[in-house]
Coordinates of C-alpha atoms and ligand atoms in Angstrom, one line a residue:
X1 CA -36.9 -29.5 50.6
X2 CA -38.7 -30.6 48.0
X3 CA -37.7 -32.0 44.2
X4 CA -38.8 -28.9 42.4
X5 CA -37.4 -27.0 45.1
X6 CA -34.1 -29.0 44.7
X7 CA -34.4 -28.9 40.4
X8 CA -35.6 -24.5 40.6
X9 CA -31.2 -24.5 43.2
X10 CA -29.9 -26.8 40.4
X11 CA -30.9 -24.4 37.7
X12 CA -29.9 -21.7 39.1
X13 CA -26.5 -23.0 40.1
X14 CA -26.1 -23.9 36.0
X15 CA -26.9 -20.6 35.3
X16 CA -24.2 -18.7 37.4
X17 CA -21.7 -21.2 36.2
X18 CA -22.9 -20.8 32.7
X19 CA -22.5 -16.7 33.0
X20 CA -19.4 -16.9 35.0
X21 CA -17.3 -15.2 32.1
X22 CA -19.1 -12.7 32.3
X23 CA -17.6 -12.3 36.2
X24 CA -13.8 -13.4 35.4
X25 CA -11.3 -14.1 33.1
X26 CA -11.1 -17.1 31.9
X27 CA -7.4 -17.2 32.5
X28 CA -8.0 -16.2 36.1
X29 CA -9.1 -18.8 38.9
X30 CA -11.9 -18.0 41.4
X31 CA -9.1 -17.1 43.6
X32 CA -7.3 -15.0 41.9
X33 CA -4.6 -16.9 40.6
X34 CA -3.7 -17.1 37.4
X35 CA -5.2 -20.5 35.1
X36 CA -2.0 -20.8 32.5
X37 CA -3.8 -21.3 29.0
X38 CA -2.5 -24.5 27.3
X39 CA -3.9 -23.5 23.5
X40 CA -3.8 -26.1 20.7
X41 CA -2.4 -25.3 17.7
X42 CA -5.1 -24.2 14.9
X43 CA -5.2 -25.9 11.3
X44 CA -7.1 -24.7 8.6
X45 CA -7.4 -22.1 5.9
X46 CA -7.2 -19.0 8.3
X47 CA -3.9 -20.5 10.2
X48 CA -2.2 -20.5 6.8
X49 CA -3.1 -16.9 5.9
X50 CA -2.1 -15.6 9.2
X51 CA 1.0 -17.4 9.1
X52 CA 1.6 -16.4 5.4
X53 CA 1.3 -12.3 6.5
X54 CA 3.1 -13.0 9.4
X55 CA 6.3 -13.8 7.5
X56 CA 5.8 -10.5 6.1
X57 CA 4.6 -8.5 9.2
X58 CA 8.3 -10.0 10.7
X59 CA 10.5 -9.7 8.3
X60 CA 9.6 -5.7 7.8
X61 CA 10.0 -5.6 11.3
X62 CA 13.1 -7.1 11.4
X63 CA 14.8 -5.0 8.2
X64 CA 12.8 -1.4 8.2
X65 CA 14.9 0.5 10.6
X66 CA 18.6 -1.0 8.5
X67 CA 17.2 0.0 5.1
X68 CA 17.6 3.6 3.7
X69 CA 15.8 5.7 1.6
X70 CA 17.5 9.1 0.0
X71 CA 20.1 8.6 2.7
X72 CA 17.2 8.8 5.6
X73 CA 16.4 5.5 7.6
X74 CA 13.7 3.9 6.4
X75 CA 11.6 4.4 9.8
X76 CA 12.7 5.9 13.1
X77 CA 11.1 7.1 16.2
X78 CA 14.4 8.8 17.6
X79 CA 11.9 10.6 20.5
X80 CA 15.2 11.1 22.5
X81 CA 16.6 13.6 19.3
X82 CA 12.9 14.2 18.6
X83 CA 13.5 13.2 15.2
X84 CA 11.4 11.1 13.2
X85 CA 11.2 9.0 10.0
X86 CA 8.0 7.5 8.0
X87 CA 9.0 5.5 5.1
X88 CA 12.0 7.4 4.5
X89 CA 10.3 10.6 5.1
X90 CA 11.9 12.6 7.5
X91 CA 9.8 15.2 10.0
X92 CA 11.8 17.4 12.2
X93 CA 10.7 18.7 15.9
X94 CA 9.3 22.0 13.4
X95 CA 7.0 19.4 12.0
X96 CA 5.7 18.4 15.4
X97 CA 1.9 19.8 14.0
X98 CA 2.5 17.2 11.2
X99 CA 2.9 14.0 14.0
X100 CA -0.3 15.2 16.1
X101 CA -2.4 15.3 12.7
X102 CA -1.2 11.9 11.5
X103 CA -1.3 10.3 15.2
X104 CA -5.2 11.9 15.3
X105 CA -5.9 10.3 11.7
X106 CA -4.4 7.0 12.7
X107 CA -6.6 6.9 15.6
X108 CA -9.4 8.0 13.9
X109 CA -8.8 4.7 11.2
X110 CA -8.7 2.7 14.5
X111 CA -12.2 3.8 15.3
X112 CA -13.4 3.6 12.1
X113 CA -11.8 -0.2 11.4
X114 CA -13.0 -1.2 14.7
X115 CA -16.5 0.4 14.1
X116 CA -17.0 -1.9 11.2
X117 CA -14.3 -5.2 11.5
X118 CA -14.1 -5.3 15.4
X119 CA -10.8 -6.1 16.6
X120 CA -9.1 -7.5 13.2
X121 CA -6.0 -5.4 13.9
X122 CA -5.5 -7.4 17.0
X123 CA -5.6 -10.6 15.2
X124 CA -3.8 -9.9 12.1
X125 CA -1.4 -7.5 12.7
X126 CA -0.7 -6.3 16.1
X127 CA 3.1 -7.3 16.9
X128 CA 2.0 -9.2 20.7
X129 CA -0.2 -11.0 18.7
X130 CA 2.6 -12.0 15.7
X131 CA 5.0 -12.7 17.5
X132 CA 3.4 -14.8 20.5
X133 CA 1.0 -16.9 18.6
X134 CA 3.8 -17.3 15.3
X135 CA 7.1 -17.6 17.3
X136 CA 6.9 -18.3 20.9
X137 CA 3.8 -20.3 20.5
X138 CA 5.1 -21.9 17.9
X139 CA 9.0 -22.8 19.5
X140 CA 6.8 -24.2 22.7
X141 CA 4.4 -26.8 20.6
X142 CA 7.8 -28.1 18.9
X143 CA 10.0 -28.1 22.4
X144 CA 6.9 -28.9 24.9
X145 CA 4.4 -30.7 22.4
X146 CA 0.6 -30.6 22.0
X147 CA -1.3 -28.7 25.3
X148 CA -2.3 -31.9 26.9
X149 CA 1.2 -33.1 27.1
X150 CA 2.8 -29.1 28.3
X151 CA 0.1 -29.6 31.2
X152 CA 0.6 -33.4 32.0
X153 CA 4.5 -32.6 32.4
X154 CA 4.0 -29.3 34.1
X155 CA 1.7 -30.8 36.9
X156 CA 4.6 -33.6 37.1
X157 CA 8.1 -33.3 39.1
X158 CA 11.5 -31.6 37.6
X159 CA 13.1 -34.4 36.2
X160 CA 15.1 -34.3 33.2
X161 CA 13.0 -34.7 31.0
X162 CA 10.9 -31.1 32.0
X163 CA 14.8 -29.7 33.1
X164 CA 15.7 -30.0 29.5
X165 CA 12.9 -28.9 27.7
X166 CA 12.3 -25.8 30.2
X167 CA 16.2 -24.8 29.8
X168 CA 15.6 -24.9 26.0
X169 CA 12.7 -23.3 25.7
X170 CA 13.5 -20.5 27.7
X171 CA 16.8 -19.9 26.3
X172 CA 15.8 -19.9 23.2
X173 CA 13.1 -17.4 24.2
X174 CA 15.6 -15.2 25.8
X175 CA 17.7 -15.0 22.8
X176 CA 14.9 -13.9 20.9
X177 CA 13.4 -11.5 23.4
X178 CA 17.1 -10.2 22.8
X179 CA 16.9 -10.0 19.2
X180 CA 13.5 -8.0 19.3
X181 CA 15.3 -5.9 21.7
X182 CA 17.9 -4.9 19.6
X183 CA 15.1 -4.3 16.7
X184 CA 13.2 -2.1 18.9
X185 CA 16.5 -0.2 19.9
X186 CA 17.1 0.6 16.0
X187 CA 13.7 2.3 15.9
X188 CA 14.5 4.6 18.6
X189 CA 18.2 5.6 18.5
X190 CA 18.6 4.5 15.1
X191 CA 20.4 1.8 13.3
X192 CA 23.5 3.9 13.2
X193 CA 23.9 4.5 16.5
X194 CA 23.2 0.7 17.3
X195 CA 25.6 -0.4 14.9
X196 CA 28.4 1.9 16.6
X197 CA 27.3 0.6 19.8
X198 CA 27.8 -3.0 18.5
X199 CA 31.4 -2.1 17.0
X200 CA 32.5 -0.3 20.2
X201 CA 31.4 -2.6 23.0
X202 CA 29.2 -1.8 25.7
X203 CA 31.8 -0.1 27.8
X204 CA 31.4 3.1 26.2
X205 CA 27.3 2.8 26.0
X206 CA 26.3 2.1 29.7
X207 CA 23.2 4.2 28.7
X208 CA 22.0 1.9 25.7
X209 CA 23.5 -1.3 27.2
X210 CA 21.6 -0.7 30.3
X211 CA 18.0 0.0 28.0
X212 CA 19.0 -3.2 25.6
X213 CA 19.2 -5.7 29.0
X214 CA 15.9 -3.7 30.2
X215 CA 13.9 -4.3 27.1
X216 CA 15.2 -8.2 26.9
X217 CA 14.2 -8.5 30.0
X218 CA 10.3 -7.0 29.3
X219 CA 9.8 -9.0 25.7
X220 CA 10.5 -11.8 27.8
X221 CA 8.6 -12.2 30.4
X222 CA 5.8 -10.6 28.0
X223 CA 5.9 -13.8 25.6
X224 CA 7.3 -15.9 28.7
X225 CA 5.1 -15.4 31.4
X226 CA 2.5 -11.9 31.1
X227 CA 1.7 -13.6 27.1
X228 CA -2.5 -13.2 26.9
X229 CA -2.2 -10.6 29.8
X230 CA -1.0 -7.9 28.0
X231 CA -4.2 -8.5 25.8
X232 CA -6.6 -8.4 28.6
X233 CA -5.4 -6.2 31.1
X234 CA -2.0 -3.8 29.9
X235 CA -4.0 -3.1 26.1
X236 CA -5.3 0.2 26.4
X237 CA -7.3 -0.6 23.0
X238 CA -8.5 -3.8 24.3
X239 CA -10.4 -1.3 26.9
X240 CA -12.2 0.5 24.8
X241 CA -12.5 -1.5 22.0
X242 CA -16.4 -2.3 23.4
X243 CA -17.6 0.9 23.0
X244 CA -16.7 0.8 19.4
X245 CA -18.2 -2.1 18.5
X246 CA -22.2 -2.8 17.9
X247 CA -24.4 -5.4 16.5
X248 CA -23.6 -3.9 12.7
X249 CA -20.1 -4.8 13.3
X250 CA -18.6 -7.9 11.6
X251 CA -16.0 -9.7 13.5
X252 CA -15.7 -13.1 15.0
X253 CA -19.4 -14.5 15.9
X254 CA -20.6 -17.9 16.5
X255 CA -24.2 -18.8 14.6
X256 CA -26.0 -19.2 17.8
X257 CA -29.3 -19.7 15.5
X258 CA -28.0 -22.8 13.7
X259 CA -25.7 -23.7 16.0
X260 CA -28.4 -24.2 19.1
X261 CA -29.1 -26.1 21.2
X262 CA -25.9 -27.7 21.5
X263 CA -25.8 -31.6 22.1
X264 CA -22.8 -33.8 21.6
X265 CA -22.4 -35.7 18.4
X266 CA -23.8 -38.9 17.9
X267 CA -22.8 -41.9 14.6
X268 CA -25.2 -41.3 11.6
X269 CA -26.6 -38.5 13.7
X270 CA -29.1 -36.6 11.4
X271 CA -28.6 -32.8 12.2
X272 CA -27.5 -30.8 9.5
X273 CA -27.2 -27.2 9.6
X274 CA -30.5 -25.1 9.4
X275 CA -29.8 -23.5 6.1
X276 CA -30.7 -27.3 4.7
X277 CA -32.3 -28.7 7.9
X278 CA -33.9 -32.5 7.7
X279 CA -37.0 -33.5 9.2
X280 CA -35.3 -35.9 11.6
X281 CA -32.9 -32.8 12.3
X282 CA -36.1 -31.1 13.6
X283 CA -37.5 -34.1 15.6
X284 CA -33.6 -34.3 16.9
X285 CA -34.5 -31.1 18.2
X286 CA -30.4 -29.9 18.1
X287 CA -28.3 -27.5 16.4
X288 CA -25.1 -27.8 14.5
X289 CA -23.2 -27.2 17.2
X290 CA -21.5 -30.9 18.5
X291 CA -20.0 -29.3 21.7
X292 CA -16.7 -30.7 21.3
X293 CA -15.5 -27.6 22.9
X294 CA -12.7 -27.6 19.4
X295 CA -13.1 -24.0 19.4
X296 CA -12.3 -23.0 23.4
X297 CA -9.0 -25.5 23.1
X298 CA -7.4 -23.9 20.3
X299 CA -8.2 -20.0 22.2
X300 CA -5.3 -18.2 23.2
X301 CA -6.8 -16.2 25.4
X302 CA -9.2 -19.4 27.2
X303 CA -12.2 -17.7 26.1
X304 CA -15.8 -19.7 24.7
X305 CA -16.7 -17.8 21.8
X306 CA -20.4 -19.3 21.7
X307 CA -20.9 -17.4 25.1
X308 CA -20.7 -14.0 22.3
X309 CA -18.8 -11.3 21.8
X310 CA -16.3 -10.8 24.8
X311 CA -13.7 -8.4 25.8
X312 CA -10.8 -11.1 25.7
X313 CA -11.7 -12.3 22.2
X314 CA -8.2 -11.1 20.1
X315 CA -10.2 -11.9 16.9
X316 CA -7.4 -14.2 16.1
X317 CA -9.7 -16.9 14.2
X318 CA -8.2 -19.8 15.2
X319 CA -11.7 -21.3 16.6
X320 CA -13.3 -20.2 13.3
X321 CA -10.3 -22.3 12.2
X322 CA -11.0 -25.2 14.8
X323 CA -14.7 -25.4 14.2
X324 CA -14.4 -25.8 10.4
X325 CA -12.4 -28.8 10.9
X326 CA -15.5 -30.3 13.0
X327 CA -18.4 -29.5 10.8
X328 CA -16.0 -31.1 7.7
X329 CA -15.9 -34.1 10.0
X330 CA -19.3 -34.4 10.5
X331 CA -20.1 -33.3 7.2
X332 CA -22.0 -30.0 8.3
X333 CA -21.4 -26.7 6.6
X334 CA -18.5 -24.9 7.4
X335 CA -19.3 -21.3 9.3
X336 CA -20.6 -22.1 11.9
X337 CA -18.2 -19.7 13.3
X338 CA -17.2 -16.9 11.1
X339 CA -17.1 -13.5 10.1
X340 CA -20.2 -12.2 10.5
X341 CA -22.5 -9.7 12.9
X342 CA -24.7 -10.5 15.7
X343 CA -27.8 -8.9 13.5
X344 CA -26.6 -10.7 10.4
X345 CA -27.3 -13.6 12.7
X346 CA -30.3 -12.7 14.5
X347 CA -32.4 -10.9 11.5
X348 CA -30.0 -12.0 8.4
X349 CA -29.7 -7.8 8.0
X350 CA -26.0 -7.1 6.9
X351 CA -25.9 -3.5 6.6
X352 CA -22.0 -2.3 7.8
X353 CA -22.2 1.2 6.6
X354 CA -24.4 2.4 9.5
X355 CA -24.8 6.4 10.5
X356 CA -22.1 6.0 13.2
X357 CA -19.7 4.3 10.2
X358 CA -21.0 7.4 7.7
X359 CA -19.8 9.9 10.6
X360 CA -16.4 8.2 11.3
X361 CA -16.0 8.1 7.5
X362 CA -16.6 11.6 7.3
X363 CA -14.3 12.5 9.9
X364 CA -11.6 10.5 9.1
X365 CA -12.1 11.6 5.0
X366 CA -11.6 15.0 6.2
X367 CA -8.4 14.2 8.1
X368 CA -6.6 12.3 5.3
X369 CA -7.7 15.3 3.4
X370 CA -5.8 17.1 5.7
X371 CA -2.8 15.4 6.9
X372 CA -2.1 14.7 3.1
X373 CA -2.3 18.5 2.3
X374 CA -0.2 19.2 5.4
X375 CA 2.2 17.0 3.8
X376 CA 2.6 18.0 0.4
X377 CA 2.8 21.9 1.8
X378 CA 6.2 21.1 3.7
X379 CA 9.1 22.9 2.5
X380 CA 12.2 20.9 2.8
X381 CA 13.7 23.5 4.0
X382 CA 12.8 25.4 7.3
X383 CA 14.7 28.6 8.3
X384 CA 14.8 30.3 11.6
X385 CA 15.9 33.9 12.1
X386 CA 16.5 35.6 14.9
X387 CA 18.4 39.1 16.5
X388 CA 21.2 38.1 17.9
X389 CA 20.6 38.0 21.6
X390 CA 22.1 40.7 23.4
X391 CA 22.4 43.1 20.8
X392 CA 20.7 46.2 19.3
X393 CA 22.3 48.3 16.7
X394 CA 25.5 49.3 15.3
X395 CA 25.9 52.8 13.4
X396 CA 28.0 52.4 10.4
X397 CA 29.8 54.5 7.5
X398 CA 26.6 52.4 5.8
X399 CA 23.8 53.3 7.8
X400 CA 22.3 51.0 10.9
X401 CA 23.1 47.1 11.3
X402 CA 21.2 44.6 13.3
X403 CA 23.1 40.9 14.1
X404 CA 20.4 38.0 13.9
X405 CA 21.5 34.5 14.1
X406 CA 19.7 31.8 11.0
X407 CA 19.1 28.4 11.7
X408 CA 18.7 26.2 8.5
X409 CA 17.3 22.8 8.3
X410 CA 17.4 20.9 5.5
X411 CA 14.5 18.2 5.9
X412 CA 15.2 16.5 2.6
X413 CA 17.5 13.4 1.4
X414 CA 19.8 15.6 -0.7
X415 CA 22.5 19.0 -0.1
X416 CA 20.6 22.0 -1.2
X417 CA 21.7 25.5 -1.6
X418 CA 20.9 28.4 0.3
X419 CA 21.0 32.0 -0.2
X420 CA 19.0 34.8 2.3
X421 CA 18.3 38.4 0.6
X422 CA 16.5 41.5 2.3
X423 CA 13.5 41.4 -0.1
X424 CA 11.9 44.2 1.9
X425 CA 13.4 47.3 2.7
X426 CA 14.7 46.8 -0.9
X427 CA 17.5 48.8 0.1
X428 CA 18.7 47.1 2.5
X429 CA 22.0 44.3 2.3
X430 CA 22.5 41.6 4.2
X431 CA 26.0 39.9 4.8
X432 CA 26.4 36.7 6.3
X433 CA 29.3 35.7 9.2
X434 CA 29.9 32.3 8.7
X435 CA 26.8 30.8 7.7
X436 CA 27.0 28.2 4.8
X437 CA 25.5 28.7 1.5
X438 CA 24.9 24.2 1.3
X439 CA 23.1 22.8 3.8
X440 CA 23.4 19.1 3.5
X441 CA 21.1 16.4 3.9
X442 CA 19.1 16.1 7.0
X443 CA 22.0 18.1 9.0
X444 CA 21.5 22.1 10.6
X445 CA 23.5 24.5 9.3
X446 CA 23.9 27.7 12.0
X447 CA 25.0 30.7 11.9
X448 CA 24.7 35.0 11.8
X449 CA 24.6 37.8 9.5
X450 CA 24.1 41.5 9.6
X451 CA 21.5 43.6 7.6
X452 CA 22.6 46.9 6.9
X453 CA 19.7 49.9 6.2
X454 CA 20.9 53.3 5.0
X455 CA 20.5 56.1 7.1
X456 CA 17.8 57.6 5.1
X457 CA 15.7 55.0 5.8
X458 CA 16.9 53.7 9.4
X459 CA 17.2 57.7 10.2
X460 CA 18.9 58.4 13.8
X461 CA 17.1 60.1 17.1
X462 CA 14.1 58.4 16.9
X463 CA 14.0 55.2 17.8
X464 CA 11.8 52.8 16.5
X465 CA 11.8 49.5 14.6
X466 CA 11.5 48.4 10.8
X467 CA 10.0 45.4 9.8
X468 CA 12.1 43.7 7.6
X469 CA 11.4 41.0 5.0
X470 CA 14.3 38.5 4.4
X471 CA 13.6 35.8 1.6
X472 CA 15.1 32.4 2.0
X473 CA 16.2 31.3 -2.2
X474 CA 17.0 27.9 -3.0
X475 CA 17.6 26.7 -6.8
X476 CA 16.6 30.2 -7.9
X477 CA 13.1 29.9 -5.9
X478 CA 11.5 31.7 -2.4
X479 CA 11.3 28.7 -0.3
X480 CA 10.1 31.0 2.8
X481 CA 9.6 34.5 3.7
X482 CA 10.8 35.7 7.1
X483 CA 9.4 39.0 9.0
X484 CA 11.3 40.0 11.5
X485 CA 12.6 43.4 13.6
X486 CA 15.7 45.7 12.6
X487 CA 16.1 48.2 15.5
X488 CA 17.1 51.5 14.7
X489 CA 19.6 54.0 16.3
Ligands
SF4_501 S1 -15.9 -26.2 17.6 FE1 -17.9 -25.8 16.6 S2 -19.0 -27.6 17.0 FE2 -17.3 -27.7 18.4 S3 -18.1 -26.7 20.3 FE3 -17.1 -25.1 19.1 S4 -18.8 -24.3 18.0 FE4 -19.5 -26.2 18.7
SF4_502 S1 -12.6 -16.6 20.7 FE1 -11.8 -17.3 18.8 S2 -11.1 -15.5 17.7 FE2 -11.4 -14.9 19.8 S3 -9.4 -15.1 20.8 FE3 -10.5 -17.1 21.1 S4 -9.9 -18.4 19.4 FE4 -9.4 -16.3 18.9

């Protein structure tokens, strides 16, 4: 073989290696096993704002479901009781149109946020991301130290010094995961119900003790163990989070134009970025980038963001972060890594309100448009009427009377009153059996009535049905109309 045979195998060798991510995760080894990611932590600018909103992002977490508004809790998704609460807005299983019109504008915003910021969500604000890069992460730096010192001591042997620190750590995670359980559980059977589970004892909740140790258990070996996995391979958005995204769209992109060809830093070297390039810079032949490999350290997810845009990138910043810190170091402009597209990079055009932007702007316009109408058109009270099963008609001194059983719900944070009239035969009386004239807040109120329609309307030996109107009044005013059937004799 000769030397340009052996240089033509070399290259080509570099080359796989150098598109391997493209083949595998880079928190999975060529043989399958998993590569545990020993991030550094960030500094800089972006770490403080993320851990600034985070405080936030936690504590509403952590108090929305115990705080109340207008008696209703603040947010529940009771799917059990099918009952559900948006900022102290209640919707009942009759507003089940309302959740499929909100859940298709919220995914619609997705799209559309995605389409033009790329995966900021996942970054900023997803709850995975809060709480494993701003609490567990942050409990294992201070218990385990920086990454170099996690691995050195995981590679070593179970002496006390690893016992001790493992035992911590994980307890400490535990309690939490058990915390965020108990959170999660006041979401979905309510902060009431959790509360009179926690007075009582588990004894008489095997149901809710049982899902409480279930959902411990999965938060922690989420943050414990499965951590960047549920990123890569559980995120349903994660999936299809590339076919959102194009070269338009701004989100977490390394300057590949002033930042190659890559060569490692040198004392007094002369490269500066391109924006202000010297002539020795040029002779140098290199770009800003030092290849200190600052920015792949810090990843949480193990990932080289000069290699471009890739599925496992979480947009979490912290090598835009790590990379600042470097080019202030070696007094280069910061930026090198930002926020920026791949064609504000390759032809310096920044145009973000592209035709597929204008058409998910459009749809999702019309859909707030929508939902918000939807919304404002909901009657805090819904009434449901119907015969009384089993029955037909009674003759009376009176005329003909029907039974029908009412359903009231009041969807509001306050009592209301509640009256029902015939509005339509106007002759015709209604009596109610039992069924309350206050319906309180956010309860049912059941019950039956009869209507009675004089003979000369209802006549007798010909049977055939009315259509009645009966008019729901509340505060003097026709909250709903109700058509129904009165059977005659
Ligand atoms: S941190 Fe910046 S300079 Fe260092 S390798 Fe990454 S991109 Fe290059
Ligand atoms: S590439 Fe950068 S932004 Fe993306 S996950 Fe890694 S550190 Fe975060």
């Amino acid at each position: 073989m000769s030397l340009l045979d052996l240089d033509v195998i070399q290259d080509e060798e570099r080359s796989i290696a150098d598109d391997a991510f493209r083949a595998q995760l880079a928190s999975v080894a060529p043989d399958g096993r998993r590569k545990w990611i020993y991030a550094k932590q960030p500094r800089g600018t972006f770490y403080r704002w993320r851990t600034t909103l985070s405080v936030f992002l936690l504590a509403f977490l952590a108090f929305a479901p115990f705080v109340t508004v207008g008696g209703q809790q603040f947010l529940l998704f009771d799917i059990l009781d099918r009952k559900f609460v948006l900022f102290g807005y209640p919707l009942w299983p009759e507003d089940f149109y309302l959740v499929v019109v909100l859940f298709l504008t919220g995914l619609v915003s997705i799209v559309l946020f995605t389409a033009v910021l790329g995966r900021i969500w996942c970054g900023w604000l997803c709850p995975q991301t809060v709480f494993m890069e701003m609490v567990f992460r942050k409990i294992e730096w201070w218990i385990d130290g920086p990454p170099g010192t996690q691995h050195t001591r995981h590679r070593g042997p179970w002496n006390f010094d690893r016992l001790w620190r493992f035992a911590t750590k994980q307890s400490i995670f535990f309690a939490i995961s058990f915390a965020i359980a108990n959170i999660f559980l006041a979401y979905v059977v309510s902060s009431d119900t959790l509360r009179g589970y926690i007075e009582e004892g588990p004894a008489g909740h095997a149901a809710l003790f049982l899902s409480l140790v279930t959902f411990t258990i999965v938060f922690y070996l989420v943050f414990a163990r499965f951590r960047e996995q549920a990123c890569l391979v559980a995120c349903p958005y994660g999936r299809f989070m590339s076919a959102l995204v194009d070269d338009n769209t701004v989100t977490i992109t390394y300057d590949t134009k002033r930042g190659e060809p890559r060569g490692k830093w040198r004392k007094n070297d002369p490269r500066s970025a391109v924006i202000d390039r010297q002539p020795s810079a040029v002779a140098a032949d290199l770009g800003d980038c030092i290849d200190c490999h600052q920015c792949v350290v810090v990843c949480p997810t193990g990932i080289d963001i000069r290699n471009g845009i890739q599925l496992e990138c979480v947009a979490c910043t912290a090598c835009i972060d790590a990379c600042d810190e470097v080019m202030e170091k070696v007094k280069l402009p910061k930026g090198l890594i930002r926020y920026t597209s791949a064609n504000a990079i390759q032809s310096g055009l920044k145009k973000w309100f592209t035709p597929r932007v204008k058409g998910y702007s459009a749809i999702w316009g019309g859909l707030v448009v929508i939902t918000s109408t939807l919304f404002i058109a909901r009657s805090d009270l819904a009434v449901n009427i119907l015969r009384s099963p089993g029955t037909t008609w009674t003759v009376t001194a009176n005329g003909s009377a029907n039974f029908y059983d009412a359903e009231i719900i009041n969807k509001s944070g306050s009592d209301l009153p509640i009256v029902l009239n015939v509005e339509h035969p106007s002759k015709a009386t209604l009596t109610t059996l039992g069924l309350a004239t206050y319906v309180k807040a956010g309860e049912i109120a059941k019950g039956r009535f009869i209507v009675t329609i004089p003979a000369s309307i209802a006549g007798t030996g010909t049977q055939h049905n009315i259509d009645i109107t009966i008019d729901a009044v509340s505060n003097g005013k026709v909250i709903k109309q109700i058509r129904t059937e009165f059977l005659t004799p």
